[in-house]
PDB file of C-alpha atoms in Angstrom:
ATOM      1  CA  GLU C 141      -9.474  11.438 -13.235  1.00  0.00           C
ATOM      2  CA  VAL C 142      -9.385   9.132 -10.237  1.00  0.00           C
ATOM      3  CA  GLN C 143      -9.067  10.942  -6.907  1.00  0.00           C
ATOM      4  CA  LEU C 144      -9.013   9.690  -3.334  1.00  0.00           C
ATOM      5  CA  VAL C 145      -8.894  12.260  -0.553  1.00  0.00           C
ATOM      6  CA  GLU C 146      -8.479  11.185   3.053  1.00  0.00           C
ATOM      7  CA  SER C 147      -9.366  13.303   6.058  1.00  0.00           C
ATOM      8  CA  GLY C 148     -10.043  12.989   9.764  1.00  0.00           C
ATOM      9  CA  GLY C 149      -6.542  12.448  11.072  1.00  0.00           C
ATOM     10  CA  GLY C 150      -5.229  14.220  14.112  1.00  0.00           C
ATOM     11  CA  LEU C 151      -3.949  13.863  17.644  1.00  0.00           C
ATOM     12  CA  VAL C 152      -5.797  11.467  19.944  1.00  0.00           C
ATOM     13  CA  LYS C 153      -5.007  10.022  23.363  1.00  0.00           C
ATOM     14  CA  PRO C 154      -4.354   6.321  23.893  1.00  0.00           C
ATOM     15  CA  GLY C 155      -7.651   4.506  24.280  1.00  0.00           C
ATOM     16  CA  GLY C 156      -9.432   7.093  22.203  1.00  0.00           C
ATOM     17  CA  SER C 157     -11.291   6.856  18.925  1.00  0.00           C
ATOM     18  CA  LEU C 158     -11.091   8.476  15.519  1.00  0.00           C
ATOM     19  CA  ARG C 159     -12.927   8.094  12.231  1.00  0.00           C
ATOM     20  CA  LEU C 160     -11.116   8.607   8.957  1.00  0.00           C
ATOM     21  CA  SER C 161     -12.910   9.355   5.716  1.00  0.00           C
ATOM     22  CA  CYS C 162     -11.853   8.886   2.116  1.00  0.00           C
ATOM     23  CA  VAL C 163     -13.864  10.716  -0.513  1.00  0.00           C
ATOM     24  CA  VAL C 164     -13.432   9.236  -3.965  1.00  0.00           C
ATOM     25  CA  SER C 165     -14.245  10.340  -7.485  1.00  0.00           C
ATOM     26  CA  GLY C 166     -13.470   9.340 -11.053  1.00  0.00           C
ATOM     27  CA  PHE C 167     -14.576   5.708 -10.854  1.00  0.00           C
ATOM     28  CA  THR C 168     -17.603   3.621  -9.924  1.00  0.00           C
ATOM     29  CA  PHE C 169     -17.163   3.465  -6.164  1.00  0.00           C
ATOM     30  CA  SER C 170     -20.114   1.147  -5.583  1.00  0.00           C
ATOM     31  CA  SER C 171     -18.392  -1.693  -7.441  1.00  0.00           C
ATOM     32  CA  ALA C 172     -14.924  -1.073  -6.008  1.00  0.00           C
ATOM     33  CA  TRP C 173     -13.071  -3.138  -3.434  1.00  0.00           C
ATOM     34  CA  MET C 174     -11.282  -0.631  -1.223  1.00  0.00           C
ATOM     35  CA  SER C 175      -8.318  -0.966   1.109  1.00  0.00           C
ATOM     36  CA  TRP C 176      -6.577   0.950   3.872  1.00  0.00           C
ATOM     37  CA  VAL C 177      -2.811   0.872   4.359  1.00  0.00           C
ATOM     38  CA  ARG C 178      -0.793   2.680   7.001  1.00  0.00           C
ATOM     39  CA  GLN C 179       2.805   3.732   7.449  1.00  0.00           C
ATOM     40  CA  ALA C 180       4.303   4.521  10.834  1.00  0.00           C
ATOM     41  CA  PRO C 181       6.902   7.322  10.840  1.00  0.00           C
ATOM     42  CA  GLY C 182      10.107   6.085   9.254  1.00  0.00           C
ATOM     43  CA  LYS C 183       8.699   2.578   8.799  1.00  0.00           C
ATOM     44  CA  GLY C 184       7.375   0.419   5.986  1.00  0.00           C
ATOM     45  CA  LEU C 185       3.900  -0.063   4.589  1.00  0.00           C
ATOM     46  CA  GLU C 186       1.365  -2.117   6.534  1.00  0.00           C
ATOM     47  CA  TRP C 187      -1.967  -3.331   5.208  1.00  0.00           C
ATOM     48  CA  VAL C 188      -4.828  -2.453   7.566  1.00  0.00           C
ATOM     49  CA  GLY C 189      -7.879  -3.954   5.929  1.00  0.00           C
ATOM     50  CA  ARG C 190     -10.260  -4.007   3.020  1.00  0.00           C
ATOM     51  CA  ILE C 191     -13.941  -3.944   2.182  1.00  0.00           C
ATOM     52  CA  LYS C 192     -15.541  -5.621  -0.787  1.00  0.00           C
ATOM     53  CA  SER C 193     -18.204  -3.952  -2.863  1.00  0.00           C
ATOM     54  CA  ASN C 194     -21.767  -4.507  -1.689  1.00  0.00           C
ATOM     55  CA  ILE C 195     -22.376  -6.359  -4.948  1.00  0.00           C
ATOM     56  CA  ASP C 196     -19.730  -8.837  -3.806  1.00  0.00           C
ATOM     57  CA  GLY C 197     -21.088  -9.057  -0.282  1.00  0.00           C
ATOM     58  CA  GLY C 198     -19.593  -5.975   1.358  1.00  0.00           C
ATOM     59  CA  THR C 199     -17.484  -8.108   3.668  1.00  0.00           C
ATOM     60  CA  THR C 200     -14.438  -6.809   5.501  1.00  0.00           C
ATOM     61  CA  GLU C 201     -11.058  -8.278   6.405  1.00  0.00           C
ATOM     62  CA  TYR C 202      -8.503  -6.855   8.828  1.00  0.00           C
ATOM     63  CA  ALA C 203      -4.869  -7.237   9.688  1.00  0.00           C
ATOM     64  CA  THR C 204      -4.239  -8.974  12.992  1.00  0.00           C
ATOM     65  CA  PRO C 205      -2.922  -5.868  14.854  1.00  0.00           C
ATOM     66  CA  VAL C 206      -6.182  -3.972  14.290  1.00  0.00           C
ATOM     67  CA  LYS C 207      -8.753  -6.755  14.316  1.00  0.00           C
ATOM     68  CA  GLY C 208     -11.527  -6.056  16.816  1.00  0.00           C
ATOM     69  CA  ARG C 209     -10.527  -2.385  17.153  1.00  0.00           C
ATOM     70  CA  PHE C 210     -10.844  -1.008  13.623  1.00  0.00           C
ATOM     71  CA  SER C 211     -13.867  -1.143  11.352  1.00  0.00           C
ATOM     72  CA  ILE C 212     -14.149  -0.320   7.661  1.00  0.00           C
ATOM     73  CA  SER C 213     -17.438   0.803   6.150  1.00  0.00           C
ATOM     74  CA  ARG C 214     -18.663   2.558   3.050  1.00  0.00           C
ATOM     75  CA  ASP C 215     -21.408   4.908   1.917  1.00  0.00           C
ATOM     76  CA  ASP C 216     -21.939   4.247  -1.773  1.00  0.00           C
ATOM     77  CA  SER C 217     -24.479   7.068  -2.034  1.00  0.00           C
ATOM     78  CA  LYS C 218     -21.812   9.596  -1.035  1.00  0.00           C
ATOM     79  CA  ASN C 219     -18.736   7.881  -2.491  1.00  0.00           C
ATOM     80  CA  ILE C 220     -17.071   7.777   0.907  1.00  0.00           C
ATOM     81  CA  LEU C 221     -14.969   5.086   2.549  1.00  0.00           C
ATOM     82  CA  TYR C 222     -14.547   5.102   6.330  1.00  0.00           C
ATOM     83  CA  LEU C 223     -12.080   3.713   8.822  1.00  0.00           C
ATOM     84  CA  GLU C 224     -13.395   3.723  12.374  1.00  0.00           C
ATOM     85  CA  MET C 225     -10.554   3.312  14.861  1.00  0.00           C
ATOM     86  CA  ASN C 226     -11.233   2.508  18.521  1.00  0.00           C
ATOM     87  CA  SER C 227      -9.056   1.649  21.513  1.00  0.00           C
ATOM     88  CA  LEU C 228      -6.185   3.413  19.829  1.00  0.00           C
ATOM     89  CA  LYS C 229      -2.635   2.600  20.853  1.00  0.00           C
ATOM     90  CA  THR C 230       0.572   4.574  20.445  1.00  0.00           C
ATOM     91  CA  GLU C 231       1.676   2.020  17.845  1.00  0.00           C
ATOM     92  CA  ASP C 232      -1.286   3.044  15.654  1.00  0.00           C
ATOM     93  CA  THR C 233       0.495   6.337  14.972  1.00  0.00           C
ATOM     94  CA  ALA C 234       0.894   6.458  11.197  1.00  0.00           C
ATOM     95  CA  VAL C 235      -0.127   8.000   7.929  1.00  0.00           C
ATOM     96  CA  TYR C 236      -3.268   6.214   6.742  1.00  0.00           C
ATOM     97  CA  TYR C 237      -3.899   5.776   3.020  1.00  0.00           C
ATOM     98  CA  CYS C 238      -7.015   4.623   1.191  1.00  0.00           C
ATOM     99  CA  ILE C 239      -6.416   2.693  -1.998  1.00  0.00           C
ATOM    100  CA  TRP C 240      -8.290   1.527  -5.076  1.00  0.00           C
ATOM    101  CA  ARG C 241      -6.296  -0.558  -7.527  1.00  0.00           C
ATOM    102  CA  PRO C 242      -3.102   1.429  -8.316  1.00  0.00           C
ATOM    103  CA  TRP C 243      -4.504   4.688  -6.986  1.00  0.00           C
ATOM    104  CA  TRP C 244      -3.635   5.950  -3.514  1.00  0.00           C
ATOM    105  CA  GLY C 245      -4.836   8.965  -1.613  1.00  0.00           C
ATOM    106  CA  GLN C 246      -2.363  11.476  -0.200  1.00  0.00           C
ATOM    107  CA  GLY C 247      -2.785  10.062   3.302  1.00  0.00           C
ATOM    108  CA  THR C 248      -3.890  11.477   6.623  1.00  0.00           C
ATOM    109  CA  LEU C 249      -1.716  11.483   9.742  1.00  0.00           C
ATOM    110  CA  VAL C 250      -2.944   9.945  12.964  1.00  0.00           C
ATOM    111  CA  ILE C 251      -0.922  10.563  16.125  1.00  0.00           C
ATOM    112  CA  VAL C 252      -1.772   8.609  19.248  1.00  0.00           C
ATOM    113  CA  SER C 253      -0.082  10.204  22.213  1.00  0.00           C
ATOM    114  CA  SER C 254      -0.859  11.349  25.724  1.00  0.00           C
TER     115      SER C 254
ATOM    116  CA  ASP W 233      -0.744 -15.377   6.718  1.00  0.00           C
ATOM    117  CA  ILE W 234       1.583 -15.012   3.756  1.00  0.00           C
ATOM    118  CA  GLN W 235       4.946 -13.466   4.635  1.00  0.00           C
ATOM    119  CA  MET W 236       6.992 -11.500   2.118  1.00  0.00           C
ATOM    120  CA  THR W 237      10.757 -11.375   2.572  1.00  0.00           C
ATOM    121  CA  GLN W 238      12.347  -8.556   0.598  1.00  0.00           C
ATOM    122  CA  SER W 239      16.068  -8.109   0.062  1.00  0.00           C
ATOM    123  CA  PRO W 240      18.253  -6.228   0.349  1.00  0.00           C
ATOM    124  CA  SER W 241      16.885  -3.752   2.901  1.00  0.00           C
ATOM    125  CA  SER W 242      19.069  -1.059   1.374  1.00  0.00           C
ATOM    126  CA  LEU W 243      21.611  -0.646  -1.383  1.00  0.00           C
ATOM    127  CA  SER W 244      23.940   2.016  -2.708  1.00  0.00           C
ATOM    128  CA  ALA W 245      24.225   2.408  -6.441  1.00  0.00           C
ATOM    129  CA  SER W 246      25.375   4.865  -9.055  1.00  0.00           C
ATOM    130  CA  VAL W 247      23.502   6.422 -11.932  1.00  0.00           C
ATOM    131  CA  GLY W 248      23.565   3.956 -14.807  1.00  0.00           C
ATOM    132  CA  ASP W 249      23.865   0.872 -12.590  1.00  0.00           C
ATOM    133  CA  ARG W 250      21.643  -2.168 -12.961  1.00  0.00           C
ATOM    134  CA  VAL W 251      19.726  -2.782  -9.743  1.00  0.00           C
ATOM    135  CA  THR W 252      17.886  -5.915  -8.664  1.00  0.00           C
ATOM    136  CA  ILE W 253      15.522  -6.300  -5.714  1.00  0.00           C
ATOM    137  CA  THR W 254      14.039  -9.622  -4.670  1.00  0.00           C
ATOM    138  CA  CYS W 255      10.900 -10.697  -2.826  1.00  0.00           C
ATOM    139  CA  ARG W 256      10.229 -14.179  -1.596  1.00  0.00           C
ATOM    140  CA  ALA W 257       6.757 -15.329  -0.564  1.00  0.00           C
ATOM    141  CA  SER W 258       6.249 -17.845   2.231  1.00  0.00           C
ATOM    142  CA  GLN W 259       3.897 -19.781  -0.030  1.00  0.00           C
ATOM    143  CA  GLY W 260       2.981 -19.737  -3.682  1.00  0.00           C
ATOM    144  CA  ILE W 261       1.086 -16.660  -4.832  1.00  0.00           C
ATOM    145  CA  GLY W 262       1.018 -17.223  -8.570  1.00  0.00           C
ATOM    146  CA  ASN W 263       1.689 -13.836 -10.148  1.00  0.00           C
ATOM    147  CA  ASP W 264      -0.353 -11.841  -7.633  1.00  0.00           C
ATOM    148  CA  LEU W 265       2.446  -9.402  -6.921  1.00  0.00           C
ATOM    149  CA  GLY W 266       3.089  -5.736  -7.494  1.00  0.00           C
ATOM    150  CA  TRP W 267       6.064  -3.433  -7.049  1.00  0.00           C
ATOM    151  CA  TYR W 268       5.791   0.088  -5.666  1.00  0.00           C
ATOM    152  CA  GLN W 269       8.101   3.068  -5.499  1.00  0.00           C
ATOM    153  CA  GLN W 270       7.838   5.582  -2.683  1.00  0.00           C
ATOM    154  CA  LYS W 271       9.611   8.902  -2.343  1.00  0.00           C
ATOM    155  CA  PRO W 272       9.788  10.808   0.953  1.00  0.00           C
ATOM    156  CA  GLY W 273       6.519  12.428   1.950  1.00  0.00           C
ATOM    157  CA  LYS W 274       4.636  10.923  -0.984  1.00  0.00           C
ATOM    158  CA  ALA W 275       2.190   8.071  -1.439  1.00  0.00           C
ATOM    159  CA  PRO W 276       3.576   4.925  -3.062  1.00  0.00           C
ATOM    160  CA  LYS W 277       3.299   4.585  -6.825  1.00  0.00           C
ATOM    161  CA  ARG W 278       2.741   1.240  -8.519  1.00  0.00           C
ATOM    162  CA  LEU W 279       5.397   0.339 -11.079  1.00  0.00           C
ATOM    163  CA  ILE W 280       4.611  -3.284 -11.864  1.00  0.00           C
ATOM    164  CA  TYR W 281       1.459  -5.388 -11.535  1.00  0.00           C
ATOM    165  CA  ALA W 282       0.799  -9.078 -12.066  1.00  0.00           C
ATOM    166  CA  ALA W 283       4.509  -9.654 -11.346  1.00  0.00           C
ATOM    167  CA  SER W 284       5.749  -8.535 -14.754  1.00  0.00           C
ATOM    168  CA  SER W 285       3.323  -6.053 -16.323  1.00  0.00           C
ATOM    169  CA  LEU W 286       4.514  -2.460 -16.552  1.00  0.00           C
ATOM    170  CA  GLN W 287       2.098   0.118 -15.186  1.00  0.00           C
ATOM    171  CA  SER W 288       1.080   2.691 -17.783  1.00  0.00           C
ATOM    172  CA  GLY W 289       3.418   5.674 -17.810  1.00  0.00           C
ATOM    173  CA  VAL W 290       6.269   3.907 -16.017  1.00  0.00           C
ATOM    174  CA  PRO W 291       9.629   3.963 -17.827  1.00  0.00           C
ATOM    175  CA  SER W 292      10.661   0.747 -19.538  1.00  0.00           C
ATOM    176  CA  ARG W 293      13.886   0.556 -17.511  1.00  0.00           C
ATOM    177  CA  PHE W 294      11.707  -0.968 -14.795  1.00  0.00           C
ATOM    178  CA  SER W 295      10.847  -4.638 -15.182  1.00  0.00           C
ATOM    179  CA  GLY W 296       9.487  -7.409 -13.023  1.00  0.00           C
ATOM    180  CA  SER W 297       9.784 -11.152 -13.199  1.00  0.00           C
ATOM    181  CA  GLY W 298       8.951 -14.285 -11.282  1.00  0.00           C
ATOM    182  CA  SER W 299       6.004 -16.351 -10.195  1.00  0.00           C
ATOM    183  CA  GLY W 300       5.090 -18.641  -7.355  1.00  0.00           C
ATOM    184  CA  THR W 301       7.402 -17.655  -4.518  1.00  0.00           C
ATOM    185  CA  GLU W 302      10.335 -15.758  -6.088  1.00  0.00           C
ATOM    186  CA  PHE W 303      10.013 -12.321  -7.635  1.00  0.00           C
ATOM    187  CA  THR W 304      12.441  -9.704  -8.891  1.00  0.00           C
ATOM    188  CA  LEU W 305      12.286  -6.013  -9.688  1.00  0.00           C
ATOM    189  CA  THR W 306      15.037  -4.831 -12.006  1.00  0.00           C
ATOM    190  CA  ILE W 307      16.016  -1.287 -12.887  1.00  0.00           C
ATOM    191  CA  SER W 308      18.164  -1.647 -15.982  1.00  0.00           C
ATOM    192  CA  SER W 309      19.933   1.716 -15.781  1.00  0.00           C
ATOM    193  CA  LEU W 310      19.410   3.670 -12.597  1.00  0.00           C
ATOM    194  CA  GLN W 311      18.402   7.303 -13.066  1.00  0.00           C
ATOM    195  CA  PRO W 312      18.609  10.142 -10.525  1.00  0.00           C
ATOM    196  CA  GLU W 313      14.841  10.127 -10.046  1.00  0.00           C
ATOM    197  CA  ASP W 314      14.900   6.428  -9.133  1.00  0.00           C
ATOM    198  CA  PHE W 315      16.491   6.953  -5.733  1.00  0.00           C
ATOM    199  CA  ALA W 316      13.608   5.969  -3.508  1.00  0.00           C
ATOM    200  CA  THR W 317      12.248   3.100  -1.430  1.00  0.00           C
ATOM    201  CA  TYR W 318      10.723   0.117  -3.191  1.00  0.00           C
ATOM    202  CA  TYR W 319       8.158  -2.343  -1.845  1.00  0.00           C
ATOM    203  CA  CYS W 320       6.646  -5.560  -3.111  1.00  0.00           C
ATOM    204  CA  LEU W 321       3.022  -6.348  -2.340  1.00  0.00           C
ATOM    205  CA  GLN W 322       1.286  -9.706  -2.566  1.00  0.00           C
ATOM    206  CA  HIS W 323      -2.473  -9.686  -2.993  1.00  0.00           C
ATOM    207  CA  ASN W 324      -3.119 -13.397  -3.452  1.00  0.00           C
ATOM    208  CA  THR W 325      -4.428 -13.785   0.092  1.00  0.00           C
ATOM    209  CA  LEU W 326      -5.322 -10.449   1.638  1.00  0.00           C
ATOM    210  CA  TRP W 327      -2.311  -8.134   1.328  1.00  0.00           C
ATOM    211  CA  THR W 328       1.254  -8.312   2.597  1.00  0.00           C
ATOM    212  CA  PHE W 329       4.045  -5.860   1.866  1.00  0.00           C
ATOM    213  CA  GLY W 330       7.731  -6.608   1.810  1.00  0.00           C
ATOM    214  CA  GLN W 331       9.890  -4.719   4.289  1.00  0.00           C
ATOM    215  CA  GLY W 332      11.142  -2.269   1.680  1.00  0.00           C
ATOM    216  CA  THR W 333      14.435  -1.568  -0.100  1.00  0.00           C
ATOM    217  CA  LYS W 334      15.963   1.881   0.125  1.00  0.00           C
ATOM    218  CA  VAL W 335      17.989   2.709  -2.976  1.00  0.00           C
ATOM    219  CA  GLU W 336      20.596   5.340  -2.160  1.00  0.00           C
ATOM    220  CA  ILE W 337      23.195   7.214  -4.144  1.00  0.00           C
ATOM    221  CA  LYS W 338      26.690   5.755  -3.979  1.00  0.00           C
TER     222      LYS W 338
END
């Protein structure tokens, strides 16, 4: 059974940093392209970024609003996907989901507020 | 960037109604489109992939069509459990979601 479990969300002040984790199981993580999507309260879905498998180069792509502030990485030995978020803004407040193919995690809530 | 324009943003319908939701891409994306259903407090669930292929376990009242720039999600006979918000997602060039369509009870 495929499972994706996010953690690391919480309350952070504007300008602060946070690292989200997504622990996966049930599929071959090392060959998976993984994505992050977020959803602000009461709003629609917004793609954040993705990371290719290391076999395919391990490269990352980001949505314009987070480029230069967010960084996606992976630890294939531990089956964990990361989202490092720096210089956080109030508009980054959202539930953050990790995704592989049709499978989504349950999400973790990030609140950026003073 | 590819933009996805989804319409309508909301609709009211009754159980048994046929419902159609449309997404238009700002440039051709082949059939690199999926449809998702989201209920409050839950993660989205994929209904359709490759524009017209039904995800395993999804009822056959859901169908998708289109290619290139125009895509449609149809619910042939709306059921009580179908009241939710629906999103299209293009994955031809990175990812872009449509704005969402909230399907409410009339």
